[in-house]
Amino acid sequence: MVGMARSDRPQHLFSSLSSETLAVVAGRPERTPDSPLNVPITPASTYVAGGSLEYGRYGNPTWEAFEDVMGALEGGRAVMYASGLAAAAATLSLVPEGGAVVVPRHAYNGTVGLMQDAARRGRLEVREVDVSRPNALVDAAEGAAMVWIESPTNPALEVVDIAETAAAARTRGALVVVDNTFATPLVQQPLALGADVVVHSATKLLAGHSDALAGVAVVADDPTYELLEAYRRLHGATPGALEAYLATRGLRTLAVRFERAQDNARRLAEHLERHEDVAVVRYPGFGTVLTFEPKGGATAAHRVTTASELVVCATSLGGVETSWERRRRWAGEPVTVPDALIRVSVGIEGFTDLWTDVAQALTRG
Ligand SMILES: *Cc1c(COP(=O)(O)O)cnc(C)c1O
């Protein structure tokens, strides 16, 4: 089949290296004199016939560089897509017609929206569960084709035990998918914990600079890899070469950005907890995203998020800059997400500058 040349590429060359090192060394060109250190951007809609790529929708060397790094970090084979939701759609295509998918009700609203849309069309059945209840995913997994884990969830920040859930879901015959966008492979590697597919919005922490949309699915087994690669080709869910380059470049600094932002997030959570105008703070203890609810409800939350000068009021997350928004400003957000909840994506600024701005926004809000 055309565009399938990568099946013979070695995938576990780097099994002894740490994630921090893999993020730097994987996906590089061969070390021949005068070759660049980075795989260049290849803007190509077609290639000279007779090779393994043939056409721009089938493959691109710049995608492959990103896929090689992500495959190394997650311990599998990666397929890059145009966005996180394109990766989610490709992964959902693994559910047979009419099959049931179990998903946390507070999973990313675009993911749940995609599933609900497929359900309305009669393609599949969605079982939305409350993962703050122990075993909720497993209890709903009987007869399901897929169990979709997001841990932590966006934006409720609920955490589930991936290994336990994956093992129980598998004995019930379900495919196990983990959206690893919030934790990144630096915190957890779901394939090693028993998941079949890992998906990411690479738009967020992996690319990391709020300048590119991209997604990726990583799998452990070759038949699933072939299906996901075929989906990209057949549905045209292809990333741009520039986005692939930016995402790969982002991965090079993932470990330092993550460490720094996580440190800021921990400190911000502590400071918010002690602030008199804050009612609730949620932080799972790791990662770069936290949420809080100011006293005074949705009106106060709106005022706080628009009173900051350093922190930008914007959706999305995982950039080097700290951003926040009141989540319920989105009509698609479930009503079980508190009306005043502000989701904060913590960046890598100096902490004192960050806290000074957040504190003045709280006072003005
Ligand atoms: C943003 C996000 C997505 C969707 O990714 P896009 O790149 O915006 O399509 C999926 N899952 C989670 C957890 C997200 O935060």
CSV table of C-alpha atoms and ligand atoms in Angstrom, one decimal:
chain,number,residue,atom,x,y,z
A,1,MET,CA,0.0,0.0,0.0
A,2,VAL,CA,1.3,3.5,-0.8
A,3,GLY,CA,2.5,5.7,2.0
A,4,MET,CA,3.2,2.8,4.4
A,5,ALA,CA,7.0,2.8,4.3
A,6,ARG,CA,7.4,3.4,8.0
A,7,SER,CA,6.4,-0.1,9.2
A,8,ASP,CA,10.0,-1.2,8.9
A,9,ARG,CA,11.4,1.7,10.9
A,10,PRO,CA,12.9,0.7,14.3
A,11,GLN,CA,10.7,2.1,17.1
A,12,HIS,CA,12.5,1.1,20.3
A,13,LEU,CA,16.1,2.2,19.6
A,14,PHE,CA,16.0,4.4,22.6
A,15,SER,CA,14.5,2.0,25.2
A,16,SER,CA,17.2,2.8,27.9
A,17,LEU,CA,17.0,6.6,27.7
A,18,SER,CA,15.0,8.9,30.0
A,19,SER,CA,12.0,10.9,28.6
A,20,GLU,CA,14.0,14.1,29.0
A,21,THR,CA,16.8,12.8,26.8
A,22,LEU,CA,14.4,11.2,24.3
A,23,ALA,CA,12.6,14.5,23.8
A,24,VAL,CA,15.9,15.9,22.7
A,25,VAL,CA,17.5,13.1,20.7
A,26,ALA,CA,14.7,11.2,18.9
A,27,GLY,CA,13.5,12.2,15.5
A,28,ARG,CA,16.8,13.6,14.3
A,29,PRO,CA,18.3,13.3,10.8
A,30,GLU,CA,21.2,10.9,10.3
A,31,ARG,CA,24.5,12.4,11.4
A,32,THR,CA,26.2,12.9,8.0
A,33,PRO,CA,28.5,15.9,7.3
A,34,ASP,CA,26.6,19.1,6.6
A,35,SER,CA,23.2,17.6,7.4
A,36,PRO,CA,21.1,19.9,9.6
A,37,LEU,CA,20.5,18.8,13.2
A,38,ASN,CA,16.7,19.1,12.7
A,39,VAL,CA,14.5,17.5,10.1
A,40,PRO,CA,13.6,20.4,7.9
A,41,ILE,CA,10.1,21.7,7.0
A,42,THR,CA,9.1,19.9,3.8
A,43,PRO,CA,6.2,21.7,2.1
A,44,ALA,CA,5.2,19.0,-0.4
A,45,SER,CA,1.9,18.1,-2.0
A,46,THR,CA,3.6,15.4,-4.0
A,47,TYR,CA,6.9,13.5,-4.4
A,48,VAL,CA,8.8,12.1,-7.4
A,49,ALA,CA,7.2,8.7,-8.0
A,50,GLY,CA,8.7,5.4,-7.1
A,51,GLY,CA,9.5,6.0,-3.4
A,52,SER,CA,7.6,5.4,-0.2
A,53,LEU,CA,5.8,8.7,0.2
A,54,GLU,CA,4.3,9.4,-3.3
A,55,TYR,CA,1.7,12.0,-2.2
A,56,GLY,CA,1.4,14.7,0.4
A,57,ARG,CA,-1.7,13.2,2.1
A,58,TYR,CA,0.2,9.8,2.6
A,59,GLY,CA,3.3,11.0,4.4
A,60,ASN,CA,5.7,13.8,5.1
A,61,PRO,CA,9.2,13.7,6.6
A,62,THR,CA,8.4,16.5,9.0
A,63,TRP,CA,5.4,14.6,10.4
A,64,GLU,CA,7.7,11.6,10.8
A,65,ALA,CA,10.2,13.5,13.0
A,66,PHE,CA,7.4,14.4,15.4
A,67,GLU,CA,6.0,10.9,15.3
A,68,ASP,CA,9.4,9.4,16.0
A,69,VAL,CA,9.7,11.6,19.2
A,70,MET,CA,6.2,10.9,20.3
A,71,GLY,CA,6.6,7.1,19.6
A,72,ALA,CA,9.8,7.1,21.7
A,73,LEU,CA,8.2,9.1,24.6
A,74,GLU,CA,5.0,7.0,24.8
A,75,GLY,CA,6.6,3.7,23.9
A,76,GLY,CA,4.7,2.9,20.7
A,77,ARG,CA,4.0,4.0,17.1
A,78,ALA,CA,2.6,7.4,16.5
A,79,VAL,CA,0.3,8.9,13.9
A,80,MET,CA,0.2,12.7,13.7
A,81,TYR,CA,-3.0,14.5,12.9
A,82,ALA,CA,-4.2,18.0,12.1
A,83,SER,CA,-5.5,18.5,15.7
A,84,GLY,CA,-6.3,16.7,18.9
A,85,LEU,CA,-9.9,16.2,17.8
A,86,ALA,CA,-8.8,14.8,14.5
A,87,ALA,CA,-6.7,12.2,16.5
A,88,ALA,CA,-9.8,11.6,18.7
A,89,ALA,CA,-12.0,11.1,15.6
A,90,ALA,CA,-9.5,8.7,14.1
A,91,THR,CA,-9.4,6.7,17.4
A,92,LEU,CA,-13.2,6.7,17.7
A,93,SER,CA,-13.3,5.1,14.2
A,94,LEU,CA,-12.0,2.0,15.9
A,95,VAL,CA,-15.4,1.5,17.5
A,96,PRO,CA,-17.6,-0.8,15.4
A,97,GLU,CA,-20.9,0.5,14.1
A,98,GLY,CA,-23.4,0.8,17.1
A,99,GLY,CA,-20.7,0.0,19.7
A,100,ALA,CA,-20.7,1.7,23.1
A,101,VAL,CA,-18.1,4.2,24.3
A,102,VAL,CA,-17.6,5.0,28.0
A,103,VAL,CA,-16.3,8.5,28.8
A,104,PRO,CA,-15.9,10.7,31.8
A,105,ARG,CA,-18.7,13.4,31.7
A,106,HIS,CA,-16.0,16.0,32.4
A,107,ALA,CA,-13.7,14.9,29.6
A,108,TYR,CA,-12.7,17.6,27.2
A,109,ASN,CA,-16.0,19.1,25.9
A,110,GLY,CA,-14.9,18.7,22.2
A,111,THR,CA,-14.3,15.0,22.8
A,112,VAL,CA,-17.6,14.5,24.4
A,113,GLY,CA,-19.3,16.7,21.8
A,114,LEU,CA,-17.7,14.5,19.0
A,115,MET,CA,-19.1,11.4,20.6
A,116,GLN,CA,-22.5,12.9,21.1
A,117,ASP,CA,-22.6,13.9,17.5
A,118,ALA,CA,-21.7,10.4,16.4
A,119,ALA,CA,-24.4,9.1,18.8
A,120,ARG,CA,-27.0,11.4,17.2
A,121,ARG,CA,-26.1,10.0,13.8
A,122,GLY,CA,-26.6,6.5,15.1
A,123,ARG,CA,-22.9,5.6,14.7
A,124,LEU,CA,-22.3,4.7,18.3
A,125,GLU,CA,-23.7,4.8,21.9
A,126,VAL,CA,-22.1,7.1,24.5
A,127,ARG,CA,-22.1,6.4,28.2
A,128,GLU,CA,-21.1,9.5,30.2
A,129,VAL,CA,-20.0,8.7,33.7
A,130,ASP,CA,-19.0,10.6,36.8
A,131,VAL,CA,-15.4,9.5,37.5
A,132,SER,CA,-15.4,11.1,41.0
A,133,ARG,CA,-17.3,7.9,41.9
A,134,PRO,CA,-14.9,5.0,42.3
A,135,ASN,CA,-15.0,2.4,39.5
A,136,ALA,CA,-17.4,4.5,37.5
A,137,LEU,CA,-15.7,3.8,34.2
A,138,VAL,CA,-15.4,0.0,34.8
A,139,ASP,CA,-19.0,-0.3,36.0
A,140,ALA,CA,-20.2,1.2,32.7
A,141,ALA,CA,-17.8,-0.9,30.6
A,142,GLU,CA,-19.9,-4.1,30.4
A,143,GLY,CA,-20.4,-4.8,26.7
A,144,ALA,CA,-18.7,-1.5,25.7
A,145,ALA,CA,-16.4,-1.4,22.7
A,146,MET,CA,-14.2,1.4,24.1
A,147,VAL,CA,-13.4,2.9,27.4
A,148,TRP,CA,-12.1,6.5,27.0
A,149,ILE,CA,-10.0,7.7,29.9
A,150,GLU,CA,-9.0,11.3,30.4
A,151,SER,CA,-6.9,11.8,33.6
A,152,PRO,CA,-6.8,14.5,34.8
A,153,THR,CA,-10.1,15.5,33.2
A,154,ASN,CA,-10.5,18.9,31.5
A,155,PRO,CA,-11.5,21.0,33.5
A,156,ALA,CA,-12.6,19.1,36.6
A,157,LEU,CA,-9.1,17.7,37.1
A,158,GLU,CA,-10.4,14.3,38.3
A,159,VAL,CA,-7.8,11.6,38.3
A,160,VAL,CA,-8.4,7.9,37.7
A,161,ASP,CA,-6.1,4.9,38.2
A,162,ILE,CA,-5.2,4.1,34.6
A,163,ALA,CA,-3.6,0.7,35.2
A,164,GLU,CA,-6.5,-0.6,37.3
A,165,THR,CA,-9.2,0.8,34.9
A,166,ALA,CA,-7.3,-0.5,31.8
A,167,ALA,CA,-7.0,-4.0,33.2
A,168,ALA,CA,-10.7,-4.2,34.2
A,169,ALA,CA,-11.9,-2.7,30.9
A,170,ARG,CA,-9.8,-5.1,28.9
A,171,THR,CA,-11.2,-8.1,30.7
A,172,ARG,CA,-14.6,-6.8,29.6
A,173,GLY,CA,-13.3,-6.8,26.0
A,174,ALA,CA,-13.1,-3.0,25.6
A,175,LEU,CA,-10.4,-1.0,23.8
A,176,VAL,CA,-8.7,1.4,26.3
A,177,VAL,CA,-7.9,4.9,25.2
A,178,VAL,CA,-6.2,7.5,27.3
A,179,ASP,CA,-6.2,11.2,26.5
A,180,ASN,CA,-2.8,12.1,27.9
A,181,THR,CA,-2.9,15.8,27.1
A,182,PHE,CA,-2.8,17.2,30.6
A,183,ALA,CA,-0.2,14.8,32.2
A,184,THR,CA,2.1,14.3,29.1
A,185,PRO,CA,4.3,11.3,28.8
A,186,LEU,CA,6.6,12.9,31.4
A,187,VAL,CA,4.1,12.0,34.1
A,188,GLN,CA,2.5,8.8,32.8
A,189,GLN,CA,2.9,6.5,29.9
A,190,PRO,CA,-0.5,4.9,29.4
A,191,LEU,CA,0.6,2.2,26.9
A,192,ALA,CA,2.9,0.8,29.6
A,193,LEU,CA,-0.1,0.9,32.0
A,194,GLY,CA,-2.2,-1.2,29.7
A,195,ALA,CA,-3.9,1.2,27.4
A,196,ASP,CA,-4.3,0.4,23.7
A,197,VAL,CA,-4.2,4.0,22.3
A,198,VAL,CA,-2.9,7.2,23.7
A,199,VAL,CA,-4.2,10.5,22.2
A,200,HIS,CA,-2.9,14.0,22.7
A,201,SER,CA,-3.9,17.5,21.7
A,202,ALA,CA,-0.3,18.4,20.7
A,203,THR,CA,-1.7,21.9,20.4
A,204,LYS,CA,-1.2,22.2,24.2
A,205,LEU,CA,1.9,21.3,26.2
A,206,LEU,CA,3.7,19.3,23.5
A,207,ALA,CA,3.9,22.1,20.9
A,208,GLY,CA,3.7,24.5,23.9
A,209,HIS,CA,3.8,28.0,22.4
A,210,SER,CA,0.2,28.7,21.4
A,211,ASP,CA,1.1,28.8,17.7
A,212,ALA,CA,0.1,25.5,16.2
A,213,LEU,CA,-2.8,23.0,16.1
A,214,ALA,CA,-1.8,19.4,16.0
A,215,GLY,CA,-2.8,16.0,17.4
A,216,VAL,CA,-1.3,12.6,17.7
A,217,ALA,CA,-2.4,9.0,18.5
A,218,VAL,CA,0.2,6.5,19.7
A,219,VAL,CA,-0.4,2.7,19.8
A,220,ALA,CA,1.5,-0.4,20.8
A,221,ASP,CA,0.3,-2.8,18.1
A,222,ASP,CA,0.8,-2.7,14.3
A,223,PRO,CA,-2.8,-3.6,13.2
A,224,THR,CA,-4.2,-0.6,15.1
A,225,TYR,CA,-1.4,1.6,13.8
A,226,GLU,CA,-2.3,0.6,10.2
A,227,LEU,CA,-6.0,1.5,10.9
A,228,LEU,CA,-5.1,4.9,12.3
A,229,GLU,CA,-2.7,5.7,9.6
A,230,ALA,CA,-5.3,4.7,7.0
A,231,TYR,CA,-7.8,6.9,8.7
A,232,ARG,CA,-5.6,9.9,8.3
A,233,ARG,CA,-5.0,9.2,4.6
A,234,LEU,CA,-8.6,8.4,3.8
A,235,HIS,CA,-10.1,11.3,5.8
A,236,GLY,CA,-7.4,13.8,5.0
A,237,ALA,CA,-6.8,14.5,8.7
A,238,THR,CA,-3.3,15.6,7.9
A,239,PRO,CA,-1.2,18.1,9.8
A,240,GLY,CA,0.7,20.9,8.0
A,241,ALA,CA,4.4,20.6,7.6
A,242,LEU,CA,5.0,23.9,9.5
A,243,GLU,CA,2.8,22.7,12.4
A,244,ALA,CA,4.7,19.4,12.5
A,245,TYR,CA,8.0,21.3,12.7
A,246,LEU,CA,6.7,23.6,15.4
A,247,ALA,CA,5.4,20.7,17.4
A,248,THR,CA,8.7,18.9,17.2
A,249,ARG,CA,10.6,22.0,18.1
A,250,GLY,CA,8.2,22.3,21.1
A,251,LEU,CA,8.9,18.8,22.2
A,252,ARG,CA,12.6,19.6,22.5
A,253,THR,CA,12.0,21.8,25.5
A,254,LEU,CA,8.9,20.0,26.9
A,255,ALA,CA,10.7,18.7,30.0
A,256,VAL,CA,12.1,22.1,31.1
A,257,ARG,CA,8.8,23.9,30.3
A,258,PHE,CA,6.8,21.3,32.1
A,259,GLU,CA,9.0,21.3,35.2
A,260,ARG,CA,9.0,25.1,35.5
A,261,ALA,CA,5.2,25.5,34.8
A,262,GLN,CA,4.4,22.7,37.2
A,263,ASP,CA,6.4,24.4,39.9
A,264,ASN,CA,4.6,27.7,39.3
A,265,ALA,CA,1.2,25.8,39.3
A,266,ARG,CA,2.0,24.2,42.7
A,267,ARG,CA,2.9,27.6,44.2
A,268,LEU,CA,-0.1,29.3,42.6
A,269,ALA,CA,-2.4,26.7,44.1
A,270,GLU,CA,-0.9,27.3,47.5
A,271,HIS,CA,-1.2,31.0,47.3
A,272,LEU,CA,-4.8,30.9,46.0
A,273,GLU,CA,-5.8,28.6,48.8
A,274,ARG,CA,-4.7,31.2,51.3
A,275,HIS,CA,-6.4,34.1,49.6
A,276,GLU,CA,-9.5,35.5,51.3
A,277,ASP,CA,-11.4,36.1,48.0
A,278,VAL,CA,-11.0,32.5,46.8
A,279,ALA,CA,-13.7,29.9,47.7
A,280,VAL,CA,-12.3,26.7,46.1
A,281,VAL,CA,-9.0,25.6,44.6
A,282,ARG,CA,-8.4,22.3,42.7
A,283,TYR,CA,-5.0,21.0,41.8
A,284,PRO,CA,-4.3,17.3,41.3
A,285,GLY,CA,-0.7,17.7,42.7
A,286,PHE,CA,1.0,17.4,39.4
A,287,GLY,CA,0.7,19.1,36.0
A,288,THR,CA,0.4,22.7,34.8
A,289,VAL,CA,-3.4,23.3,35.1
A,290,LEU,CA,-5.4,24.2,38.1
A,291,THR,CA,-8.8,25.6,38.7
A,292,PHE,CA,-10.3,27.9,41.3
A,293,GLU,CA,-13.6,29.6,42.1
A,294,PRO,CA,-13.5,33.2,43.5
A,295,LYS,CA,-16.1,34.2,46.0
A,296,GLY,CA,-18.9,36.1,44.3
A,297,GLY,CA,-19.9,33.5,41.7
A,298,ALA,CA,-19.8,33.8,37.9
A,299,THR,CA,-19.9,37.6,37.9
A,300,ALA,CA,-16.8,37.8,40.0
A,301,ALA,CA,-15.1,35.1,38.0
A,302,HIS,CA,-15.7,37.0,34.8
A,303,ARG,CA,-14.4,40.2,36.3
A,304,VAL,CA,-11.3,38.5,37.7
A,305,THR,CA,-10.4,36.9,34.4
A,306,THR,CA,-10.7,40.2,32.5
A,307,ALA,CA,-8.8,42.2,35.2
A,308,SER,CA,-5.4,40.6,34.7
A,309,GLU,CA,-2.7,42.4,32.9
A,310,LEU,CA,0.0,39.7,32.6
A,311,VAL,CA,-2.2,36.6,32.6
A,312,VAL,CA,-4.1,36.5,29.3
A,313,CYS,CA,-7.8,35.7,29.2
A,314,ALA,CA,-8.0,33.0,26.5
A,315,THR,CA,-9.1,29.4,26.0
A,316,SER,CA,-6.6,26.6,25.4
A,317,LEU,CA,-3.7,25.7,27.6
A,318,GLY,CA,-0.1,24.5,27.7
A,319,GLY,CA,1.6,27.6,26.3
A,320,VAL,CA,4.6,29.2,27.9
A,321,GLU,CA,2.3,32.1,29.0
A,322,THR,CA,-0.2,31.8,31.8
A,323,SER,CA,-3.8,32.0,30.6
A,324,TRP,CA,-7.2,31.6,32.2
A,325,GLU,CA,-10.9,31.7,31.4
A,326,ARG,CA,-14.2,31.1,33.1
A,327,ARG,CA,-15.1,27.7,31.6
A,328,ARG,CA,-18.8,28.1,31.7
A,329,ARG,CA,-18.6,30.9,29.2
A,330,TRP,CA,-18.7,28.0,26.8
A,331,ALA,CA,-22.3,26.8,26.0
A,332,GLY,CA,-20.9,23.3,25.5
A,333,GLU,CA,-19.5,23.0,29.0
A,334,PRO,CA,-21.5,20.6,31.2
A,335,VAL,CA,-23.6,22.3,33.9
A,336,THR,CA,-21.9,20.1,36.5
A,337,VAL,CA,-18.8,22.3,36.0
A,338,PRO,CA,-19.2,25.1,38.6
A,339,ASP,CA,-20.4,28.4,37.1
A,340,ALA,CA,-17.6,30.4,38.7
A,341,LEU,CA,-14.8,27.9,37.9
A,342,ILE,CA,-11.7,29.5,36.4
A,343,ARG,CA,-9.3,27.2,34.6
A,344,VAL,CA,-5.7,28.4,34.8
A,345,SER,CA,-3.0,27.2,32.4
A,346,VAL,CA,0.1,28.0,34.2
A,347,GLY,CA,3.1,29.2,32.2
A,348,ILE,CA,6.8,29.7,32.9
A,349,GLU,CA,6.9,33.4,34.0
A,350,GLY,CA,8.7,34.4,37.2
A,351,PHE,CA,6.4,33.4,40.0
A,352,THR,CA,6.4,36.8,41.8
A,353,ASP,CA,5.3,38.6,38.7
A,354,LEU,CA,2.6,36.0,38.2
A,355,TRP,CA,1.2,36.2,41.7
A,356,THR,CA,1.3,40.0,41.8
A,357,ASP,CA,-0.9,40.0,38.7
A,358,VAL,CA,-3.3,37.3,39.9
A,359,ALA,CA,-3.6,39.0,43.3
A,360,GLN,CA,-4.4,42.4,41.8
A,361,ALA,CA,-7.0,40.8,39.5
A,362,LEU,CA,-8.6,39.1,42.5
A,363,THR,CA,-8.8,42.5,44.3
A,364,ARG,CA,-10.2,44.3,41.3
A,365,GLY,CA,-12.6,41.5,40.4
B,1,LIG,C1,-7.7,20.8,23.6
B,1,LIG,C2,-7.9,19.4,24.0
B,1,LIG,C3,-8.3,18.4,23.0
B,1,LIG,C4,-8.6,18.8,21.5
B,1,LIG,O1,-7.4,19.2,20.9
B,1,LIG,P1,-7.4,20.2,19.6
B,1,LIG,O2,-6.0,20.2,19.3
B,1,LIG,O3,-7.9,21.5,20.1
B,1,LIG,O4,-8.3,19.6,18.6
B,1,LIG,C5,-8.5,17.1,23.4
B,1,LIG,N1,-8.3,16.7,24.7
B,1,LIG,C6,-7.9,17.6,25.6
B,1,LIG,C7,-7.7,17.1,27.0
B,1,LIG,C8,-7.7,18.9,25.3
B,1,LIG,O5,-7.4,19.8,26.3
